XYZ file of C-alpha atoms in Angstrom:
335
model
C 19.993 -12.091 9.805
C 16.279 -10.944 10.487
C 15.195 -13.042 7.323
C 16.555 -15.960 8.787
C 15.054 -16.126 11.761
C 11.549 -15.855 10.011
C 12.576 -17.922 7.876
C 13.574 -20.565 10.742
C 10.484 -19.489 12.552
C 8.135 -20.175 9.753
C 9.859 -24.128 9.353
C 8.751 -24.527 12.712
C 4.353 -24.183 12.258
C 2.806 -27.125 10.444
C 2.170 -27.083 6.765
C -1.790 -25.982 7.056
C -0.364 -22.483 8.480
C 2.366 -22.263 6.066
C 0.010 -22.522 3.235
C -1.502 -18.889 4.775
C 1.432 -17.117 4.260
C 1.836 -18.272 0.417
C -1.706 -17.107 0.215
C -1.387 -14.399 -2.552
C -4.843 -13.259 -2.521
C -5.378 -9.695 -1.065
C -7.400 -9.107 1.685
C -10.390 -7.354 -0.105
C -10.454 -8.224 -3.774
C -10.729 -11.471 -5.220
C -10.500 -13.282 -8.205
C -12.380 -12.847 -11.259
C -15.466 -15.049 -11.084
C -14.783 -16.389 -7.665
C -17.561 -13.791 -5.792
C -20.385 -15.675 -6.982
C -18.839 -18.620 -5.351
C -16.919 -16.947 -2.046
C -18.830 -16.914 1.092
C -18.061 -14.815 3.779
C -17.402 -16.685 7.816
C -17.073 -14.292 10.600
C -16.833 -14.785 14.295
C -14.561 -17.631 13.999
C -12.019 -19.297 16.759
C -8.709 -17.419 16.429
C -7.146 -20.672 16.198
C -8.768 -22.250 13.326
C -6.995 -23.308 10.007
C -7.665 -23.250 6.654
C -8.100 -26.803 6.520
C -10.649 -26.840 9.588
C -12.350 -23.881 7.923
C -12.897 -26.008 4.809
C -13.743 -29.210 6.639
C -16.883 -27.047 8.423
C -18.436 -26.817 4.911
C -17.132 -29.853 3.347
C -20.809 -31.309 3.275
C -21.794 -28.021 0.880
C -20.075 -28.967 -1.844
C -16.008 -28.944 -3.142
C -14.285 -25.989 -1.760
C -11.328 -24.778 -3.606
C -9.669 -22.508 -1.588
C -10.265 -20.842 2.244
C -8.585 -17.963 3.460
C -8.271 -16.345 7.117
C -8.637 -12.560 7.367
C -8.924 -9.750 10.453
C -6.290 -11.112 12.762
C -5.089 -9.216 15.604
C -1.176 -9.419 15.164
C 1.353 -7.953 17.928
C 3.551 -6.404 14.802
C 7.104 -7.472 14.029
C 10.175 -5.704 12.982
C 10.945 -5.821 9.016
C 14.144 -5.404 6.616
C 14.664 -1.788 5.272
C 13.857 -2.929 1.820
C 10.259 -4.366 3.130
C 9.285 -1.281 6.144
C 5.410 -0.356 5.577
C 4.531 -3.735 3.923
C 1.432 -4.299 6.323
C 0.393 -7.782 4.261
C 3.531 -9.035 4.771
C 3.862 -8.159 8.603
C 0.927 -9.342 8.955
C 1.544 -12.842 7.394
C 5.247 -13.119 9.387
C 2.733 -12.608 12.025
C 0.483 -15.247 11.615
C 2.674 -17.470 11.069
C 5.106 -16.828 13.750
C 2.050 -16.695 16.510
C 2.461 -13.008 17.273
C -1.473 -12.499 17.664
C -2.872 -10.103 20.248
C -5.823 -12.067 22.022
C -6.334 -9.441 24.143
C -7.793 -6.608 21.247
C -9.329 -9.574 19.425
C -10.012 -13.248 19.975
C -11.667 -14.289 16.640
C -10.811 -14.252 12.918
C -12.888 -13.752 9.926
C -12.588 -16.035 6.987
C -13.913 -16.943 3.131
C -14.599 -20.240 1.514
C -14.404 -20.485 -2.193
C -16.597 -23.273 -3.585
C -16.382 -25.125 -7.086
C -19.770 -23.760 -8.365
C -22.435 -21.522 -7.073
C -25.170 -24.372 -6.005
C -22.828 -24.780 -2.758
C -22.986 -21.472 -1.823
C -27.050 -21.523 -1.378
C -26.566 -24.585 0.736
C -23.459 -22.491 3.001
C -25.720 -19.725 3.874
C -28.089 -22.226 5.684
C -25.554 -22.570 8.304
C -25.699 -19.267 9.571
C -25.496 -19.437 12.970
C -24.032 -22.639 13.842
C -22.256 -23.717 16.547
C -18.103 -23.869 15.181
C -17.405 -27.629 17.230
C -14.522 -27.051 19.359
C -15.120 -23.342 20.484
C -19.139 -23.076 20.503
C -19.031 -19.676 18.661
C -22.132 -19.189 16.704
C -20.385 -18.400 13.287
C -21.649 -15.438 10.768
C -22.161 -17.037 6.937
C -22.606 -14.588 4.651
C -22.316 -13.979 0.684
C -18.758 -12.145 -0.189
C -20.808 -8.676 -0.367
C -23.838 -9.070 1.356
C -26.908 -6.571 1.332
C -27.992 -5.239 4.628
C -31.796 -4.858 5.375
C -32.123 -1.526 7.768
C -35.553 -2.103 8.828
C -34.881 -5.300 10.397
C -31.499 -3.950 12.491
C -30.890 -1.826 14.843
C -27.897 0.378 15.599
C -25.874 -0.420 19.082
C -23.048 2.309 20.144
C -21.553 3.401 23.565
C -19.612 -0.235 23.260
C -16.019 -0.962 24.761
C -13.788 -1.725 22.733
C -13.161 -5.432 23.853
C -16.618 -6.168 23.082
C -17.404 -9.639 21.462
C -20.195 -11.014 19.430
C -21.129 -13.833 21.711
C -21.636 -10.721 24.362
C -24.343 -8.808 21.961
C -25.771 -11.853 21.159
C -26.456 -13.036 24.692
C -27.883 -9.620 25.491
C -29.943 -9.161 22.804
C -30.977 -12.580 22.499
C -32.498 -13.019 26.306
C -34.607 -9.873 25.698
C -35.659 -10.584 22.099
C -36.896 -14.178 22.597
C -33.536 -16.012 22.027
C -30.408 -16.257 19.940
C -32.302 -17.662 17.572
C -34.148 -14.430 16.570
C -30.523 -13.162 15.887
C -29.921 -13.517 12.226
C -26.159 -12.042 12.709
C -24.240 -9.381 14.529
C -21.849 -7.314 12.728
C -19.132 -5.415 14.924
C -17.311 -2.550 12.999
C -13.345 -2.544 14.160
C -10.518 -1.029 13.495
C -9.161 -2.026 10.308
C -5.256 -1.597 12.165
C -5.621 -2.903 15.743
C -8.992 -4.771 15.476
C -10.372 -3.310 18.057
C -14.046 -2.242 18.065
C -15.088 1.110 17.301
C -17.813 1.601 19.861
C -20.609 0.629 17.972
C -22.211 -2.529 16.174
C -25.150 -3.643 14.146
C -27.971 -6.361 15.386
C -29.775 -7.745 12.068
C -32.769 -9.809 13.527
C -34.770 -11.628 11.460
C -38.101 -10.517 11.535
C -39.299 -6.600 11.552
C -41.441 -7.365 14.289
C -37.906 -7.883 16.747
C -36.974 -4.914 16.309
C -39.510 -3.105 18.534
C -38.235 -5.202 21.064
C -35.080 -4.533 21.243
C -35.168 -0.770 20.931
C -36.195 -1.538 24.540
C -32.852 -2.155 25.454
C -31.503 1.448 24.812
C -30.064 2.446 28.334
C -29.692 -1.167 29.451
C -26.272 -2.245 30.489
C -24.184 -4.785 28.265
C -20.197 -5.548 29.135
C -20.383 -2.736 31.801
C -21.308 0.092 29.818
C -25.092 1.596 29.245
C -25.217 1.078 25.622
C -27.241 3.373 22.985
C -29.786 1.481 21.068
C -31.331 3.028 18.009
C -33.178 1.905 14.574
C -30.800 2.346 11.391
C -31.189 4.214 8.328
C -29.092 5.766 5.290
C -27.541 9.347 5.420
C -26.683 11.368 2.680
C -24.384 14.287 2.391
C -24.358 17.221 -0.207
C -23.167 20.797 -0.192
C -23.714 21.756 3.328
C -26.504 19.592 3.448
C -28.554 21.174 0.203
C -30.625 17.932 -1.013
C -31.156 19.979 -4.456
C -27.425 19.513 -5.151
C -27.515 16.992 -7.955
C -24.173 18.098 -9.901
C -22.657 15.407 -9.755
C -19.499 16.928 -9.090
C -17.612 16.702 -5.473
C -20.129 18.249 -3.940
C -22.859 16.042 -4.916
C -24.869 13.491 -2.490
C -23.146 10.701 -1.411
C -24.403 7.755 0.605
C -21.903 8.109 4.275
C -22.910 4.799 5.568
C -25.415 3.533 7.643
C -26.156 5.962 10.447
C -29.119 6.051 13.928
C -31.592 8.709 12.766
C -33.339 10.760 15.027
C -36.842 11.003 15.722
C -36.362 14.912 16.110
C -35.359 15.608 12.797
C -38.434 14.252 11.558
C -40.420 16.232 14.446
C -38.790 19.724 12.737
C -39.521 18.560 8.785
C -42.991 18.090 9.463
C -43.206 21.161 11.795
C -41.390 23.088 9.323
C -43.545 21.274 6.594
C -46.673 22.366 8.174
C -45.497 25.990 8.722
C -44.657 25.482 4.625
C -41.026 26.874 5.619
C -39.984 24.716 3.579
C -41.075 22.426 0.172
C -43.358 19.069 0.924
C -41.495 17.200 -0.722
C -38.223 17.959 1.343
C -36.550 15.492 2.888
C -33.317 17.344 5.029
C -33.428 20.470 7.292
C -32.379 23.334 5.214
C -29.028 24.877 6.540
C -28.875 28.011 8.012
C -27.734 31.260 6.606
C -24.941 32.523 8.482
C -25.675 36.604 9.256
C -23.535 39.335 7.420
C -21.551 41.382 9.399
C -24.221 44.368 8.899
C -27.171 42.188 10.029
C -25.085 41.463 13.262
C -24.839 44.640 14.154
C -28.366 45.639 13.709
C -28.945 42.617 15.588
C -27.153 43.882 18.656
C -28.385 47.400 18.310
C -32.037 46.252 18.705
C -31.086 44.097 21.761
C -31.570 40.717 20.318
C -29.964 37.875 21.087
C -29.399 34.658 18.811
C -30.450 31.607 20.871
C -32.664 33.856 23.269
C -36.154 33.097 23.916
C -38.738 35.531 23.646
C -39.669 35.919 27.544
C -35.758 36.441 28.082
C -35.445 38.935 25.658
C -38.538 40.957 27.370
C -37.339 40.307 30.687
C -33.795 41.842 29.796
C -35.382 45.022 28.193
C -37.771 45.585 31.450
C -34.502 44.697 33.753
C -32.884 47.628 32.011
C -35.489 50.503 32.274
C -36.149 49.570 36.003
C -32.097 50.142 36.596
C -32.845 53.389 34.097
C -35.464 54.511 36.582
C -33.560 53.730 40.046
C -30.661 55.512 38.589
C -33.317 58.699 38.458
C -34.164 58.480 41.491
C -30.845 58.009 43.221
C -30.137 61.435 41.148
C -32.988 63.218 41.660
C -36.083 62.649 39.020
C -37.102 66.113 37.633
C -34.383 68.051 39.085
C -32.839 70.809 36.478
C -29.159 70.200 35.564
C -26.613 72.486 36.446
């Protein structure tokens, strides 16, 4: 009975949405040979088709095929034989109308061209205006390449946030939108939501400077975090001489803020030659046997305790020594 009511449902959209659902493509892999000619559109209307997707880069060259990805979809109810299928919830979806505007108002989508020559002349709309909703649209190779030095890092965000928001705010202090090469907002790959943080990729170095400005400026209500981006690597409890390859061995974690105090302490530490010149993490720190914390406590230091504390405390306890003479009687014999 619940198959026929999709199925009724499904008569009922026009033929352009239709042709989504018998879209057999998964959502992250492609095709053999088609990457070369895929490009990737983000920040699109949430009510755009496949057919106005392809009409937008008609004058590039032949486009074979266009798909529609990252929809926000309210979830719907499946048969037994079909429960944790997310593709094809997500289609009955999509084709039903059951999209959550509120967690997301735009869709992300790929355009698959005849040959490669059309792709070259895709990526020179980057930034243009989609007609009907004035979005300024993201055009991108399939896998693009990002270029840390010319993006900064944006986090404290709410989770509505929207593009046209970061643009708007980054753009008025950074010259214009036009100094905006894209913005990249990392969601929730279930609800769509943002995660709190985005990416800025300007297109000049020089930009960047500026907008570091904006850290502790206020953008959708909330005083956003704005820092420079840069890769982070992770190895056995942080040991950048682990190189065996094994589980244990570095592995890029994804584009993280880096702090200007951790460079502070490598050169500090550098200069003290704690450590090698040619290091490039903070060495981790040995954790104290049980014997060593003992001794520790015995000679009255403290972990985390500054030196003036620690002298303070040990003349705090032989004035109380000395009062407590007094108040018994200094010099007198014992009985």
């Amino acid at each position: 009975e619940l198959n026929q009511k999709n199925e009724k449902k499904s008569k009922e959209v026009d033929n352009d949405e239709k042709e989504e659902e018998d879209d057999e493509d998964d959502e992250e892999g492609m095709k053999e040979g088609e990457e070369d000619r895929t490009i990737f559109v983000g920040n699109l209307p949430g009510a755009i088709t496949r057919k106005e997707l392809a009409r937008l880069f008609a004058d590039c060259g032949k486009v074979t095929s266009t798909r529609i990805r990252s929809v926000a979809v309210k979830g719907v109810k499946l048969p037994k034989e079909q429960a944790g299928n997310q593709n094809l919830m997500r289609k009955v979806c999509a084709n039903t109308n059951l999209v959550d505007e509120d967690s997301k108002k735009t869709v992300n989508g790929y355009v698959v061209f005849a040959d490669t020559k059309s792709v070259q002349e895709a990526l020179k709309l980057n930034n243009m205006k989609e007609p009907n909703s004035g979005l300024h649209i993201r055009v991108d190779s399939s896998k693009p390449t990002y270029d840390n030095k010319r993006s900064v890092f944006v986090g404290n965000l709410p989770y509505g946030i929207m593009e046209e928001q970061l643009r708007k705010h980054f753009g008025e202090a950074c010259g214009g939108v036009d100094n905006i090469e894209n913005v990249r907002i990392v969601r929730d790959n279930e609800t769509m939501k943002c995660k709190g943080f985005a990416y800025v990729l300007f297109k000049s170095r020089d930009i960047v400077a500026e907008a570091l400005r904006l850290h502790g400026s206020t953008c959708a209500k909330r005083e956003i975090r704005v820092q420079v981006c840069g890769r982070r690597y992770k190895g056995a409890r942080g040991n950048e001489d682990d190189n065996t390859g094994g589980r244990n061995a570095n592995r890029y974690e994804g584009r993280r803020a880096t702090e200007g105090a951790t460079k502070r302490i490598l050169n500090k530490m550098k200069g003290k030659r704690e450590i090698s010149s040619k290091a490039t993490l903070l060495p981790h720190k040995k954790r104290k046997t049980h014997s060593e914390r003992n001794a520790a406590a015995k000679s009255g230091k403290k972990s985390g305790v500054s030196r003036r504390d620690a002298a303070q405390t040990k003349v705090n306890k032989r004035v109380k020594k000395i009062e407590k003479r007094i108040r018994t009687g200094m010099g007198k014999t014992k009985r």
